[in-house]
mmCIF file of C-alpha atoms in Angstrom:
data_model
loop_
_atom_site.group_PDB
_atom_site.id
_atom_site.type_symbol
_atom_site.label_atom_id
_atom_site.label_comp_id
_atom_site.label_asym_id
_atom_site.label_seq_id
_atom_site.Cartn_x
_atom_site.Cartn_y
_atom_site.Cartn_z
ATOM 1 C CA MET L 7 -162.596 -47.439 -24.793
ATOM 2 C CA THR L 8 -163.568 -43.985 -25.990
ATOM 3 C CA LEU L 9 -163.092 -40.493 -24.598
ATOM 4 C CA GLU L 10 -166.863 -40.216 -24.318
ATOM 5 C CA GLN L 11 -166.983 -43.324 -22.128
ATOM 6 C CA LEU L 12 -164.231 -41.874 -19.950
ATOM 7 C CA ARG L 13 -166.082 -38.561 -19.588
ATOM 8 C CA ILE L 14 -169.245 -40.391 -18.559
ATOM 9 C CA PHE L 15 -167.371 -42.590 -16.070
ATOM 10 C CA VAL L 16 -165.674 -39.565 -14.454
ATOM 11 C CA ALA L 17 -168.953 -37.658 -14.213
ATOM 12 C CA VAL L 18 -170.684 -40.609 -12.553
ATOM 13 C CA ALA L 19 -167.724 -41.279 -10.245
ATOM 14 C CA GLU L 20 -167.492 -37.673 -9.085
ATOM 15 C CA ARG L 21 -171.237 -37.510 -8.292
ATOM 16 C CA GLU L 22 -171.736 -41.137 -7.342
ATOM 17 C CA HIS L 23 -175.094 -40.773 -9.003
ATOM 18 C CA VAL L 24 -176.098 -41.842 -12.502
ATOM 19 C CA THR L 25 -179.078 -39.496 -12.854
ATOM 20 C CA GLN L 26 -177.123 -36.415 -11.757
ATOM 21 C CA ALA L 27 -174.250 -37.316 -14.076
ATOM 22 C CA ALA L 28 -176.647 -37.829 -16.984
ATOM 23 C CA HIS L 29 -178.229 -34.427 -16.337
ATOM 24 C CA HIS L 30 -174.790 -32.762 -16.203
ATOM 25 C CA LEU L 31 -173.752 -34.374 -19.492
ATOM 26 C CA ASN L 32 -177.113 -33.739 -21.155
ATOM 27 C CA LEU L 33 -177.571 -37.469 -21.730
ATOM 28 C CA THR L 34 -180.321 -39.891 -20.910
ATOM 29 C CA GLN L 35 -179.964 -42.032 -17.805
ATOM 30 C CA SER L 36 -180.005 -45.181 -19.928
ATOM 31 C CA ALA L 37 -177.175 -43.935 -22.183
ATOM 32 C CA THR L 38 -175.093 -43.021 -19.127
ATOM 33 C CA SER L 39 -175.651 -46.401 -17.485
ATOM 34 C CA ALA L 40 -174.904 -48.191 -20.760
ATOM 35 C CA ALA L 41 -171.539 -46.433 -21.131
ATOM 36 C CA VAL L 42 -170.443 -47.485 -17.644
ATOM 37 C CA SER L 43 -171.699 -51.035 -18.171
ATOM 38 C CA ALA L 44 -169.823 -51.235 -21.477
ATOM 39 C CA LEU L 45 -166.559 -50.373 -19.728
ATOM 40 C CA GLU L 46 -167.143 -52.930 -16.993
ATOM 41 C CA HIS L 47 -168.088 -55.634 -19.493
ATOM 42 C CA ARG L 48 -165.247 -54.899 -21.910
ATOM 43 C CA TYR L 49 -162.568 -55.107 -19.216
ATOM 44 C CA GLN L 50 -164.289 -57.508 -16.823
ATOM 45 C CA ALA L 51 -163.813 -55.049 -13.969
ATOM 46 C CA LYS L 52 -166.479 -53.883 -11.504
ATOM 47 C CA LEU L 53 -166.148 -50.115 -11.176
ATOM 48 C CA PHE L 54 -169.153 -49.329 -8.959
ATOM 49 C CA ASP L 55 -171.032 -50.991 -6.129
ATOM 50 C CA ARG L 56 -174.776 -50.324 -6.119
ATOM 51 C CA VAL L 57 -175.771 -49.212 -2.619
ATOM 52 C CA GLY L 58 -179.507 -48.653 -2.430
ATOM 53 C CA ARG L 59 -180.331 -45.804 -4.787
ATOM 54 C CA ARG L 60 -176.754 -44.623 -4.878
ATOM 55 C CA ILE L 61 -173.499 -46.046 -6.166
ATOM 56 C CA ALA L 62 -169.982 -46.088 -4.774
ATOM 57 C CA LEU L 63 -166.613 -46.596 -6.417
ATOM 58 C CA THR L 64 -164.939 -49.929 -5.925
ATOM 59 C CA ALA L 65 -161.200 -50.152 -5.302
ATOM 60 C CA ALA L 66 -160.722 -50.747 -9.040
ATOM 61 C CA GLY L 67 -162.964 -47.790 -9.791
ATOM 62 C CA ARG L 68 -160.878 -45.474 -7.576
ATOM 63 C CA LEU L 69 -157.672 -46.525 -9.335
ATOM 64 C CA PHE L 70 -159.252 -46.129 -12.739
ATOM 65 C CA LEU L 71 -160.652 -42.687 -11.867
ATOM 66 C CA SER L 72 -157.208 -41.117 -11.524
ATOM 67 C CA GLU L 73 -156.096 -42.583 -14.854
ATOM 68 C CA ALA L 74 -159.298 -41.532 -16.606
ATOM 69 C CA ARG L 75 -158.925 -37.977 -15.322
ATOM 70 C CA ALA L 76 -155.313 -37.896 -16.575
ATOM 71 C CA VAL L 77 -156.379 -39.065 -20.036
ATOM 72 C CA LEU L 78 -159.101 -36.412 -20.213
ATOM 73 C CA VAL L 79 -156.627 -33.718 -19.165
ATOM 74 C CA ARG L 80 -154.283 -34.808 -21.953
ATOM 75 C CA ALA L 81 -157.146 -34.857 -24.443
ATOM 76 C CA ALA L 82 -158.148 -31.341 -23.406
ATOM 77 C CA SER L 83 -154.543 -30.238 -23.824
ATOM 78 C CA ALA L 84 -154.477 -31.749 -27.306
ATOM 79 C CA GLU L 85 -157.682 -29.917 -28.200
ATOM 80 C CA THR L 86 -156.091 -26.678 -26.987
ATOM 81 C CA VAL L 87 -153.038 -27.294 -29.170
ATOM 82 C CA LEU L 88 -155.233 -27.834 -32.224
ATOM 83 C CA ALA L 89 -157.198 -24.694 -31.429
ATOM 84 C CA ASP L 90 -153.950 -22.741 -31.030
ATOM 85 C CA LEU L 91 -152.666 -24.092 -34.340
ATOM 86 C CA ALA L 92 -155.877 -23.056 -36.042
ATOM 87 C CA GLY L 93 -155.626 -19.628 -34.457
ATOM 88 C CA LEU L 94 -151.898 -19.262 -35.254
ATOM 89 C CA ARG L 95 -151.040 -18.956 -31.568
ATOM 90 C CA ARG L 96 -148.482 -21.741 -31.835
ATOM 91 C CA GLY L 97 -146.966 -24.008 -34.457
ATOM 92 C CA THR L 98 -143.964 -24.377 -36.733
ATOM 93 C CA LEU L 99 -143.123 -23.388 -40.288
ATOM 94 C CA ALA L 100 -140.144 -25.018 -41.995
ATOM 95 C CA LEU L 101 -138.948 -23.144 -45.082
ATOM 96 C CA THR L 102 -136.119 -23.618 -47.528
ATOM 97 C CA ALA L 103 -134.801 -21.221 -50.154
ATOM 98 C CA SER L 104 -132.049 -20.831 -52.696
ATOM 99 C CA GLN L 105 -129.289 -18.411 -51.793
ATOM 100 C CA THR L 106 -130.420 -15.206 -53.477
ATOM 101 C CA VAL L 107 -133.940 -15.577 -52.098
ATOM 102 C CA ALA L 108 -132.790 -16.700 -48.652
ATOM 103 C CA ASN L 109 -130.168 -14.025 -48.129
ATOM 104 C CA TYR L 110 -131.743 -10.973 -49.730
ATOM 105 C CA TRP L 111 -135.499 -11.324 -50.257
ATOM 106 C CA LEU L 112 -137.032 -13.710 -47.734
ATOM 107 C CA PRO L 113 -135.744 -12.510 -44.311
ATOM 108 C CA PRO L 114 -137.827 -9.286 -44.202
ATOM 109 C CA LEU L 115 -140.954 -11.329 -44.942
ATOM 110 C CA MET L 116 -140.081 -13.805 -42.204
ATOM 111 C CA HIS L 117 -139.618 -10.911 -39.787
ATOM 112 C CA ARG L 118 -143.034 -9.489 -40.684
ATOM 113 C CA PHE L 119 -144.650 -12.890 -40.213
ATOM 114 C CA ARG L 120 -143.063 -13.379 -36.794
ATOM 115 C CA ALA L 121 -144.164 -9.905 -35.754
ATOM 116 C CA ARG L 122 -147.758 -10.914 -36.503
ATOM 117 C CA HIS L 123 -147.589 -14.508 -35.264
ATOM 118 C CA GLY L 124 -145.033 -14.686 -32.474
ATOM 119 C CA GLY L 125 -146.137 -18.163 -31.422
ATOM 120 C CA ILE L 126 -145.101 -19.714 -34.744
ATOM 121 C CA SER L 127 -141.478 -20.862 -34.779
ATOM 122 C CA MET L 128 -139.732 -20.653 -38.153
ATOM 123 C CA THR L 129 -136.708 -22.410 -39.623
ATOM 124 C CA LEU L 130 -134.909 -21.690 -42.892
ATOM 125 C CA ARG L 131 -132.717 -24.162 -44.742
ATOM 126 C CA ILE L 132 -130.515 -22.679 -47.485
ATOM 127 C CA GLY L 133 -129.233 -24.445 -50.596
ATOM 128 C CA ASN L 134 -129.114 -23.982 -54.333
ATOM 129 C CA THR L 135 -132.188 -24.340 -56.531
ATOM 130 C CA GLU L 136 -131.562 -28.031 -57.147
ATOM 131 C CA SER L 137 -131.202 -28.949 -53.466
ATOM 132 C CA VAL L 138 -134.155 -26.786 -52.397
ATOM 133 C CA THR L 139 -136.386 -28.501 -54.959
ATOM 134 C CA SER L 140 -135.210 -31.894 -53.705
ATOM 135 C CA TRP L 141 -135.948 -31.035 -50.051
ATOM 136 C CA VAL L 142 -139.452 -29.872 -50.919
ATOM 137 C CA HIS L 143 -140.070 -32.931 -53.084
ATOM 138 C CA GLU L 144 -138.964 -35.244 -50.262
ATOM 139 C CA GLY L 145 -141.296 -33.503 -47.801
ATOM 140 C CA LEU L 146 -138.482 -32.375 -45.499
ATOM 141 C CA VAL L 147 -139.884 -28.828 -45.349
ATOM 142 C CA ASP L 148 -143.270 -27.144 -45.669
ATOM 143 C CA ALA L 149 -142.435 -24.831 -48.579
ATOM 144 C CA GLY L 150 -139.510 -23.615 -50.642
ATOM 145 C CA PHE L 151 -138.479 -20.611 -52.701
ATOM 146 C CA ILE L 152 -136.284 -20.865 -55.767
ATOM 147 C CA GLU L 153 -135.045 -18.771 -58.678
ATOM 148 C CA GLY L 154 -136.769 -19.674 -61.912
ATOM 149 C CA ALA L 155 -139.209 -22.339 -63.042
ATOM 150 C CA ILE L 156 -138.897 -26.101 -62.583
ATOM 151 C CA ASN L 157 -140.732 -29.042 -64.102
ATOM 152 C CA ASP L 158 -141.893 -31.389 -61.354
ATOM 153 C CA PRO L 159 -145.487 -32.694 -61.537
ATOM 154 C CA ALA L 160 -145.486 -33.366 -57.784
ATOM 155 C CA LEU L 161 -144.973 -29.692 -56.941
ATOM 156 C CA ASP L 162 -147.124 -26.581 -57.039
ATOM 157 C CA CYS L 163 -145.143 -23.619 -58.383
ATOM 158 C CA GLU L 164 -146.275 -20.028 -57.888
ATOM 159 C CA PRO L 165 -144.245 -16.990 -59.052
ATOM 160 C CA VAL L 166 -144.066 -14.471 -56.211
ATOM 161 C CA ALA L 167 -141.543 -11.812 -57.284
ATOM 162 C CA ASP L 168 -139.426 -10.595 -60.182
ATOM 163 C CA ASP L 169 -135.651 -10.480 -59.847
ATOM 164 C CA GLU L 170 -133.600 -8.026 -61.887
ATOM 165 C CA LEU L 171 -130.285 -9.370 -63.138
ATOM 166 C CA ALA L 172 -127.108 -7.429 -63.786
ATOM 167 C CA LEU L 173 -123.925 -8.020 -65.775
ATOM 168 C CA VAL L 174 -121.122 -6.772 -63.521
ATOM 169 C CA VAL L 175 -117.337 -6.478 -63.600
ATOM 170 C CA SER L 176 -114.658 -4.766 -61.554
ATOM 171 C CA PRO L 177 -114.122 -1.031 -62.275
ATOM 172 C CA GLU L 178 -110.810 -1.895 -63.976
ATOM 173 C CA HIS L 179 -112.354 -4.321 -66.474
ATOM 174 C CA ALA L 180 -112.076 -3.435 -70.152
ATOM 175 C CA TRP L 181 -115.857 -3.533 -70.535
ATOM 176 C CA THR L 182 -116.216 -0.397 -68.405
ATOM 177 C CA ARG L 183 -114.524 1.480 -71.254
ATOM 178 C CA GLU L 184 -116.056 -0.433 -74.160
ATOM 179 C CA PRO L 185 -119.107 -2.636 -73.462
ATOM 180 C CA PRO L 186 -119.199 -6.024 -75.209
ATOM 181 C CA ALA L 187 -120.835 -5.946 -78.621
ATOM 182 C CA SER L 188 -120.068 -9.294 -80.218
ATOM 183 C CA GLU L 189 -120.001 -12.998 -79.579
ATOM 184 C CA ARG L 190 -116.209 -12.790 -79.519
ATOM 185 C CA ASP L 191 -116.301 -10.237 -76.684
ATOM 186 C CA PHE L 192 -118.366 -12.601 -74.522
ATOM 187 C CA ALA L 193 -116.215 -15.600 -75.443
ATOM 188 C CA LYS L 194 -112.818 -14.090 -74.706
ATOM 189 C CA THR L 195 -113.486 -12.551 -71.291
ATOM 190 C CA ARG L 196 -113.148 -14.580 -68.112
ATOM 191 C CA TRP L 197 -116.268 -15.535 -66.149
ATOM 192 C CA VAL L 198 -116.992 -16.186 -62.493
ATOM 193 C CA LEU L 199 -120.020 -18.469 -62.053
ATOM 194 C CA ARG L 200 -121.989 -20.225 -59.335
ATOM 195 C CA GLU L 201 -121.832 -23.995 -59.059
ATOM 196 C CA PRO L 202 -123.947 -26.335 -61.247
ATOM 197 C CA GLY L 203 -127.474 -26.693 -59.832
ATOM 198 C CA SER L 204 -127.692 -23.012 -58.941
ATOM 199 C CA GLY L 205 -130.455 -20.882 -60.453
ATOM 200 C CA THR L 206 -127.968 -18.009 -60.844
ATOM 201 C CA ARG L 207 -125.626 -20.340 -62.729
ATOM 202 C CA ALA L 208 -128.470 -21.417 -65.030
ATOM 203 C CA ILE L 209 -129.392 -17.849 -65.938
ATOM 204 C CA ALA L 210 -125.726 -16.988 -66.643
ATOM 205 C CA GLU L 211 -125.554 -19.973 -68.991
ATOM 206 C CA GLU L 212 -128.697 -18.714 -70.739
ATOM 207 C CA VAL L 213 -127.161 -15.263 -71.188
ATOM 208 C CA LEU L 214 -124.001 -16.736 -72.692
ATOM 209 C CA ALA L 215 -126.021 -19.002 -74.985
ATOM 210 C CA SER L 216 -128.080 -16.022 -76.191
ATOM 211 C CA ARG L 217 -124.783 -14.399 -77.185
ATOM 212 C CA GLY L 218 -123.712 -17.516 -79.092
ATOM 213 C CA VAL L 219 -121.270 -18.763 -76.441
ATOM 214 C CA SER L 220 -121.587 -22.347 -75.200
ATOM 215 C CA LEU L 221 -120.455 -23.173 -71.707
ATOM 216 C CA SER L 222 -117.671 -25.356 -73.072
ATOM 217 C CA ALA L 223 -116.360 -22.422 -75.102
ATOM 218 C CA ALA L 224 -116.573 -19.883 -72.260
ATOM 219 C CA ASP L 225 -113.461 -18.971 -70.277
ATOM 220 C CA ILE L 226 -114.633 -19.872 -66.757
ATOM 221 C CA ALA L 227 -112.092 -18.580 -64.282
ATOM 222 C CA LEU L 228 -113.905 -19.681 -61.111
ATOM 223 C CA GLU L 229 -116.937 -21.696 -60.031
ATOM 224 C CA LEU L 230 -117.975 -20.697 -56.506
ATOM 225 C CA PRO L 231 -120.653 -21.986 -54.099
ATOM 226 C CA SER L 232 -122.188 -18.694 -52.958
ATOM 227 C CA ASN L 233 -123.302 -15.339 -54.334
ATOM 228 C CA GLU L 234 -121.073 -13.536 -51.872
ATOM 229 C CA ALA L 235 -118.008 -15.457 -53.039
ATOM 230 C CA VAL L 236 -118.847 -14.650 -56.664
ATOM 231 C CA ARG L 237 -119.326 -10.989 -55.858
ATOM 232 C CA SER L 238 -116.043 -10.817 -53.946
ATOM 233 C CA ALA L 239 -114.105 -12.540 -56.744
ATOM 234 C CA VAL L 240 -115.516 -10.185 -59.388
ATOM 235 C CA GLU L 241 -114.677 -7.175 -57.211
ATOM 236 C CA ALA L 242 -111.110 -8.502 -57.088
ATOM 237 C CA GLY L 243 -110.966 -8.596 -60.890
ATOM 238 C CA ALA L 244 -111.429 -12.343 -61.454
ATOM 239 C CA GLY L 245 -113.866 -11.816 -64.320
ATOM 240 C CA ALA L 246 -117.455 -10.941 -65.250
ATOM 241 C CA THR L 247 -120.646 -12.442 -63.897
ATOM 242 C CA VAL L 248 -124.420 -12.308 -64.250
ATOM 243 C CA ILE L 249 -126.023 -12.003 -60.843
ATOM 244 C CA SER L 250 -129.070 -10.632 -59.039
ATOM 245 C CA GLN L 251 -129.237 -6.878 -58.576
ATOM 246 C CA LEU L 252 -130.119 -7.639 -54.936
ATOM 247 C CA VAL L 253 -126.692 -9.192 -54.388
ATOM 248 C CA VAL L 254 -124.602 -6.394 -55.903
ATOM 249 C CA ALA L 255 -126.642 -3.287 -55.048
ATOM 250 C CA GLY L 256 -124.298 -2.292 -52.233
ATOM 251 C CA SER L 257 -121.172 -2.912 -54.302
ATOM 252 C CA LEU L 258 -122.531 -0.854 -57.197
ATOM 253 C CA LYS L 259 -123.315 1.993 -54.806
ATOM 254 C CA ALA L 260 -119.819 1.749 -53.315
ATOM 255 C CA MET L 261 -118.395 1.583 -56.876
ATOM 256 C CA SER L 262 -116.442 -1.586 -56.111
ATOM 257 C CA LEU L 263 -118.368 -3.121 -59.029
ATOM 258 C CA ALA L 264 -119.468 -1.667 -62.343
ATOM 259 C CA ARG L 265 -122.698 -2.572 -64.128
ATOM 260 C CA ILE L 266 -122.373 -3.062 -67.875
ATOM 261 C CA ALA L 267 -125.174 -1.606 -69.964
ATOM 262 C CA VAL L 268 -126.256 -4.844 -71.650
ATOM 263 C CA ALA L 269 -129.865 -5.994 -71.607
ATOM 264 C CA MET L 270 -130.411 -8.852 -69.159
ATOM 265 C CA PRO L 271 -133.431 -11.142 -68.766
ATOM 266 C CA THR L 272 -135.702 -10.887 -65.733
ATOM 267 C CA ARG L 273 -136.259 -14.063 -63.759
ATOM 268 C CA GLN L 274 -138.848 -14.905 -61.131
ATOM 269 C CA PHE L 275 -138.700 -16.077 -57.569
ATOM 270 C CA VAL L 276 -141.045 -19.065 -57.286
ATOM 271 C CA MET L 277 -142.742 -20.530 -54.216
ATOM 272 C CA ILE L 278 -142.954 -24.340 -54.362
ATOM 273 C CA ARG L 279 -144.646 -27.003 -52.228
ATOM 274 C CA ARG L 280 -145.808 -30.587 -52.609
ATOM 275 C CA LYS L 281 -149.320 -30.821 -54.037
ATOM 276 C CA ASP L 282 -150.247 -33.708 -51.732
ATOM 277 C CA ARG L 283 -148.937 -32.140 -48.512
ATOM 278 C CA TYR L 284 -151.451 -30.854 -45.953
ATOM 279 C CA LEU L 285 -151.588 -27.055 -46.033
ATOM 280 C CA THR L 286 -151.269 -25.847 -42.438
ATOM 281 C CA HIS L 287 -152.764 -22.631 -41.100
ATOM 282 C CA ALA L 288 -149.236 -21.247 -40.696
ATOM 283 C CA GLU L 289 -148.441 -22.002 -44.347
ATOM 284 C CA VAL L 290 -151.644 -20.331 -45.500
ATOM 285 C CA ALA L 291 -150.856 -17.210 -43.480
ATOM 286 C CA PHE L 292 -147.275 -17.017 -44.789
ATOM 287 C CA ARG L 293 -148.388 -17.622 -48.366
ATOM 288 C CA ASP L 294 -150.910 -14.796 -48.041
ATOM 289 C CA LEU L 295 -148.212 -12.483 -46.685
ATOM 290 C CA VAL L 296 -145.925 -13.348 -49.604
ATOM 291 C CA ARG L 297 -148.725 -12.773 -52.093
ATOM 292 C CA GLY L 298 -149.461 -9.424 -50.501
ATOM 293 C CA ALA L 299 -145.827 -8.406 -50.814
ATOM 294 C CA ALA L 300 -145.845 -9.456 -54.466
ATOM 295 C CA ALA L 301 -148.994 -7.424 -55.128
#
């Protein structure tokens, strides 16, 4: 049974006339009759009685008519949904992002997208870079945003923004009076770091390594699971950290943190998605918005 057969049956049943139904559907009379006959033959059910030049629904035909109409209504509704999805009038967009991106960079873009496409519902799942990459890889979300590059052949990776990093301490830290100049300076101070698997943790490790300090040799005072916890601990004097300028901008302005004048690398925020995942209209529109913001 096909939707076309159902449409033909309903047209014939409503007019009780094959020729009129064929004209309405822009079909030949033979094609219209054949569709009805195919239904009757396939299900061994007589749907019409032939009365002279006209036809009339049988009892089975009357029962089937209500069901056929219901199916066509549902099919029309499904077509409307697809049209709405194509036109961004409805739909969903499931995103995930690592903490710095999710808390400081992505929300304004999500707000702009919702302002343009109010019918698209959005969700955001937050984790560290490792967990975000895993969720995207497993297909649990449409797209993800992380800090720094990854090597996963199943994923498309597109840099979308640069992130400035800062070396910060509390105002009472010795480095505010004499910035670090040697490997020994970096090795002997205490450090507050994010947890393993975090992009911010990885970049801090890179900074220490560039100064000749291995992680095993560093004095790690605290390992904390969020940027805000790291920032708060450093403000309290727990040690130094390398963190996104986005996270500490307010604290630097309030002078509850001090930025040390040491050159820091610049990392990138990267948009990731599975290469084999269908790219929805909502994803395309959000990707274009992100690219526009980057430009």
